[in-house]
Amino acid sequence: MEQLPGIIGGYRIVREVGRGATATVYEARHPSFSEPVALKLIRFGDDSSDGAKLNRRLLKLLRAEEAVALRLNHPNIIKIHKVVVEPEQAYVIMEYFPGTTLERYCSFERRLPVHRVIGIIFKCCMALDYAYRHGVVHRDIKPANILMDENDDVRITDFGLALNVNKKVEADSTFIMGVGSPAYMSPEQIKNYPLNQKTDLYSLGVVMFHLLAGRLPFRAANPAQLVYKIINVDPPFVSHLNPDVSEQMDMVIRKAMEKDLYSRYKNGAEFAKDLSAVRYKIVDENDAQLDTSRFSILRRQAFFTEFDDVELWEVLRISVWRNVPGYVKLIKEGDTEQRFGVLLEGRVELSVKGRRVMELGPGTIFGELAWLDRLNHRQPVSVVSLEPLTYLEINPAALLLATEEMQDLFRREVASVVAHRMGALALVHAENCGAATEATALTTSGFATSRSGWRLVED
């Protein structure tokens, strides 16, 4: 067994967690930080012409990975902290994620249940959609570059081959065919055509096929035959290889793997939307799939009426499901914590300076005012649970990582709830106030604006 390096750049190497042709990944710790990190160590080649060529390529991949790290901050993309290049080696310090690659589940005997595969690919879709909206195409999506833990949490890694879509194509000369297997490459990638986000969606479709079927869609005796099939032959239906796969799921995979770019999914969100439509109809063998059950609960809530299925799945991904007993202070008046809750079951009380303001029940929100207050971000009321309750905790920092469409939905729905609540409070307050000032017969329709203000409009 090879001896561990010991210490690299101040990081103590704990154990080896993965090894490739040019790099080894270790779990490492730094005395200044409590959390472990992953350290990817790249050793450069010798001084020969081949070695020098390899070194140049490795440096280019490292620079690309570092550039991507500055752009992307998504819960399903591995976070890179820094890249260090030394004369004989380089290393990348990144988020430590205690999972395994999807390669583990690509064999027939280790196939995952259909609903789990859909959940995994859904998260990848949203991560790739986020990356493309930030100008990045991965270009090397395959099981080895997707990590998953025991809770089906997912991380996409290895953005060394990523394409900067804001650069001119001629300026990006990263050599594709020399890295990895062509089995997951899109037809346009093999042809060396200009690429956009659709190449990643094709590759993700191949990954999904592999996970569900336990084999690749195209198998051949040699690389030339494989390339021919990818460009010219339609993949088989997954349902012919796995009876648990529905015809609707077949159509989703076929669309992801369309050779015609105009017929393929246009973005990750569209791919994810079709996945959610299939997933909603699926339960596991015990009819107790947790996230499907939670999805159903959200679907019944008035607050989420305007949310599409794909947006509801995204809500589940970025939020935290909370269960708390009665008489717990959830929010303290004056706090700057901006998290707010969507109340699903139970009742809460809102109070100011020890005086009760109102009571809220299921289907509404609480704690949203600090998020809406862009100046002070302070909670104007305290919130206490009146009985055991269930609510969805929304962290605005996580909400910023969601799609722009979903952020707009939250802003609109929260504003609508606040408007109705203010109206109700005004009505209650009016009961304890004096009579209103007597109005004249004229209304604002009887006035017109001028530079000096309002003036009366005469017939």
PDB file of N, CA and C in Angstrom, residues 260-298:
ATOM      1  N   ASP A 260     -30.815  15.495 -32.835  1.00  0.00           N
ATOM      2  CA  ASP A 260     -31.172  16.803 -33.360  1.00  0.00           C
ATOM      3  C   ASP A 260     -31.251  17.802 -32.205  1.00  0.00           C
ATOM      4  N   LEU A 261     -30.397  18.817 -32.254  1.00  0.00           N
ATOM      5  CA  LEU A 261     -30.336  19.787 -31.157  1.00  0.00           C
ATOM      6  C   LEU A 261     -31.665  20.501 -30.936  1.00  0.00           C
ATOM      7  N   TYR A 262     -32.415  20.741 -32.011  1.00  0.00           N
ATOM      8  CA  TYR A 262     -33.678  21.470 -31.881  1.00  0.00           C
ATOM      9  C   TYR A 262     -34.756  20.632 -31.214  1.00  0.00           C
ATOM     10  N   SER A 263     -34.590  19.308 -31.216  1.00  0.00           N
ATOM     11  CA  SER A 263     -35.581  18.426 -30.595  1.00  0.00           C
ATOM     12  C   SER A 263     -35.211  18.072 -29.162  1.00  0.00           C
ATOM     13  N   ARG A 264     -33.974  18.334 -28.775  1.00  0.00           N
ATOM     14  CA  ARG A 264     -33.503  18.006 -27.431  1.00  0.00           C
ATOM     15  C   ARG A 264     -34.012  19.047 -26.432  1.00  0.00           C
ATOM     16  N   TYR A 265     -33.954  18.733 -25.142  1.00  0.00           N
ATOM     17  CA  TYR A 265     -34.328  19.717 -24.130  1.00  0.00           C
ATOM     18  C   TYR A 265     -33.489  20.975 -24.311  1.00  0.00           C
ATOM     19  N   LYS A 266     -34.127  22.140 -24.169  1.00  0.00           N
ATOM     20  CA  LYS A 266     -33.406  23.394 -24.394  1.00  0.00           C
ATOM     21  C   LYS A 266     -32.601  23.831 -23.182  1.00  0.00           C
ATOM     22  N   ASN A 267     -32.989  23.347 -21.993  1.00  0.00           N
ATOM     23  CA  ASN A 267     -32.236  23.690 -20.783  1.00  0.00           C
ATOM     24  C   ASN A 267     -32.518  22.664 -19.691  1.00  0.00           C
ATOM     25  N   GLY A 268     -31.750  22.747 -18.617  1.00  0.00           N
ATOM     26  CA  GLY A 268     -31.883  21.784 -17.530  1.00  0.00           C
ATOM     27  C   GLY A 268     -33.224  21.870 -16.829  1.00  0.00           C
ATOM     28  N   ALA A 269     -33.776  23.081 -16.717  1.00  0.00           N
ATOM     29  CA  ALA A 269     -35.065  23.244 -16.040  1.00  0.00           C
ATOM     30  C   ALA A 269     -36.178  22.524 -16.792  1.00  0.00           C
ATOM     31  N   GLU A 270     -36.135  22.547 -18.121  1.00  0.00           N
ATOM     32  CA  GLU A 270     -37.149  21.859 -18.926  1.00  0.00           C
ATOM     33  C   GLU A 270     -37.038  20.348 -18.746  1.00  0.00           C
ATOM     34  N   PHE A 271     -35.820  19.826 -18.747  1.00  0.00           N
ATOM     35  CA  PHE A 271     -35.562  18.404 -18.497  1.00  0.00           C
ATOM     36  C   PHE A 271     -36.105  18.040 -17.109  1.00  0.00           C
ATOM     37  N   ALA A 272     -35.791  18.864 -16.111  1.00  0.00           N
ATOM     38  CA  ALA A 272     -36.222  18.594 -14.737  1.00  0.00           C
ATOM     39  C   ALA A 272     -37.745  18.615 -14.613  1.00  0.00           C
ATOM     40  N   LYS A 273     -38.395  19.501 -15.352  1.00  0.00           N
ATOM     41  CA  LYS A 273     -39.854  19.595 -15.288  1.00  0.00           C
ATOM     42  C   LYS A 273     -40.513  18.304 -15.741  1.00  0.00           C
ATOM     43  N   ASP A 274     -40.002  17.721 -16.834  1.00  0.00           N
ATOM     44  CA  ASP A 274     -40.555  16.448 -17.305  1.00  0.00           C
ATOM     45  C   ASP A 274     -40.259  15.320 -16.328  1.00  0.00           C
ATOM     46  N   LEU A 275     -39.091  15.365 -15.703  1.00  0.00           N
ATOM     47  CA  LEU A 275     -38.767  14.351 -14.692  1.00  0.00           C
ATOM     48  C   LEU A 275     -39.735  14.431 -13.518  1.00  0.00           C
ATOM     49  N   SER A 276     -40.054  15.651 -13.107  1.00  0.00           N
ATOM     50  CA  SER A 276     -40.947  15.803 -11.959  1.00  0.00           C
ATOM     51  C   SER A 276     -42.339  15.287 -12.273  1.00  0.00           C
ATOM     52  N   ALA A 277     -42.766  15.429 -13.538  1.00  0.00           N
ATOM     53  CA  ALA A 277     -44.081  14.931 -13.932  1.00  0.00           C
ATOM     54  C   ALA A 277     -44.145  13.415 -13.816  1.00  0.00           C
ATOM     55  N   VAL A 278     -43.024  12.748 -14.141  1.00  0.00           N
ATOM     56  CA  VAL A 278     -42.962  11.287 -14.019  1.00  0.00           C
ATOM     57  C   VAL A 278     -42.844  10.899 -12.555  1.00  0.00           C
ATOM     58  N   ARG A 279     -41.998  11.602 -11.846  1.00  0.00           N
ATOM     59  CA  ARG A 279     -41.697  11.240 -10.465  1.00  0.00           C
ATOM     60  C   ARG A 279     -42.922  11.352  -9.564  1.00  0.00           C
ATOM     61  N   TYR A 280     -43.765  12.312  -9.844  1.00  0.00           N
ATOM     62  CA  TYR A 280     -44.942  12.528  -9.003  1.00  0.00           C
ATOM     63  C   TYR A 280     -45.851  11.305  -9.001  1.00  0.00           C
ATOM     64  N   LYS A 281     -45.791  10.497 -10.057  1.00  0.00           N
ATOM     65  CA  LYS A 281     -46.661   9.331 -10.170  1.00  0.00           C
ATOM     66  C   LYS A 281     -46.036   8.069  -9.582  1.00  0.00           C
ATOM     67  N   ILE A 282     -44.791   8.189  -9.115  1.00  0.00           N
ATOM     68  CA  ILE A 282     -44.057   7.004  -8.664  1.00  0.00           C
ATOM     69  C   ILE A 282     -43.959   6.975  -7.153  1.00  0.00           C
ATOM     70  N   VAL A 283     -44.217   5.824  -6.551  1.00  0.00           N
ATOM     71  CA  VAL A 283     -43.922   5.589  -5.142  1.00  0.00           C
ATOM     72  C   VAL A 283     -43.061   4.344  -5.060  1.00  0.00           C
ATOM     73  N   ASP A 284     -42.325   4.218  -3.976  1.00  0.00           N
ATOM     74  CA  ASP A 284     -41.457   3.049  -3.847  1.00  0.00           C
ATOM     75  C   ASP A 284     -42.266   1.822  -3.464  1.00  0.00           C
ATOM     76  N   GLU A 285     -41.563   0.707  -3.234  1.00  0.00           N
ATOM     77  CA  GLU A 285     -42.239  -0.563  -2.987  1.00  0.00           C
ATOM     78  C   GLU A 285     -43.072  -0.564  -1.722  1.00  0.00           C
ATOM     79  N   ASN A 286     -42.815   0.362  -0.799  1.00  0.00           N
ATOM     80  CA  ASN A 286     -43.589   0.448   0.439  1.00  0.00           C
ATOM     81  C   ASN A 286     -44.637   1.562   0.397  1.00  0.00           C
ATOM     82  N   ASP A 287     -44.782   2.194  -0.768  1.00  0.00           N
ATOM     83  CA  ASP A 287     -45.726   3.313  -0.909  1.00  0.00           C
ATOM     84  C   ASP A 287     -45.496   4.382   0.157  1.00  0.00           C
ATOM     85  N   ALA A 288     -44.241   4.590   0.513  1.00  0.00           N
ATOM     86  CA  ALA A 288     -43.953   5.554   1.574  1.00  0.00           C
ATOM     87  C   ALA A 288     -42.756   6.418   1.232  1.00  0.00           C
ATOM     88  N   GLN A 289     -42.618   6.757  -0.011  1.00  0.00           N
ATOM     89  CA  GLN A 289     -41.474   7.567  -0.422  1.00  0.00           C
ATOM     90  C   GLN A 289     -41.577   8.943   0.217  1.00  0.00           C
ATOM     91  N   LEU A 290     -40.581   9.293   1.000  1.00  0.00           N
ATOM     92  CA  LEU A 290     -40.657  10.486   1.835  1.00  0.00           C
ATOM     93  C   LEU A 290     -40.832  11.766   1.027  1.00  0.00           C
ATOM     94  N   ASP A 291     -39.985  11.973   0.026  1.00  0.00           N
ATOM     95  CA  ASP A 291     -40.060  13.254  -0.667  1.00  0.00           C
ATOM     96  C   ASP A 291     -41.318  13.368  -1.507  1.00  0.00           C
ATOM     97  N   THR A 292     -41.834  12.255  -2.039  1.00  0.00           N
ATOM     98  CA  THR A 292     -43.093  12.300  -2.780  1.00  0.00           C
ATOM     99  C   THR A 292     -44.236  12.666  -1.851  1.00  0.00           C
ATOM    100  N   SER A 293     -44.199  12.126  -0.635  1.00  0.00           N
ATOM    101  CA  SER A 293     -45.224  12.460   0.361  1.00  0.00           C
ATOM    102  C   SER A 293     -45.172  13.945   0.697  1.00  0.00           C
ATOM    103  N   ARG A 294     -43.985  14.467   0.877  1.00  0.00           N
ATOM    104  CA  ARG A 294     -43.844  15.878   1.197  1.00  0.00           C
ATOM    105  C   ARG A 294     -44.260  16.759   0.023  1.00  0.00           C
ATOM    106  N   PHE A 295     -43.938  16.314  -1.177  1.00  0.00           N
ATOM    107  CA  PHE A 295     -44.372  17.040  -2.371  1.00  0.00           C
ATOM    108  C   PHE A 295     -45.890  17.164  -2.380  1.00  0.00           C
ATOM    109  N   SER A 296     -46.584  16.067  -2.071  1.00  0.00           N
ATOM    110  CA  SER A 296     -48.042  16.071  -2.060  1.00  0.00           C
ATOM    111  C   SER A 296     -48.600  17.054  -1.036  1.00  0.00           C
ATOM    112  N   ILE A 297     -47.927  17.137   0.129  1.00  0.00           N
ATOM    113  CA  ILE A 297     -48.365  18.082   1.162  1.00  0.00           C
ATOM    114  C   ILE A 297     -48.234  19.519   0.658  1.00  0.00           C
ATOM    115  N   LEU A 298     -47.107  19.828   0.016  1.00  0.00           N
ATOM    116  CA  LEU A 298     -46.908  21.180  -0.515  1.00  0.00           C
ATOM    117  C   LEU A 298     -47.911  21.491  -1.614  1.00  0.00           C
TER     118      LEU A 298
END
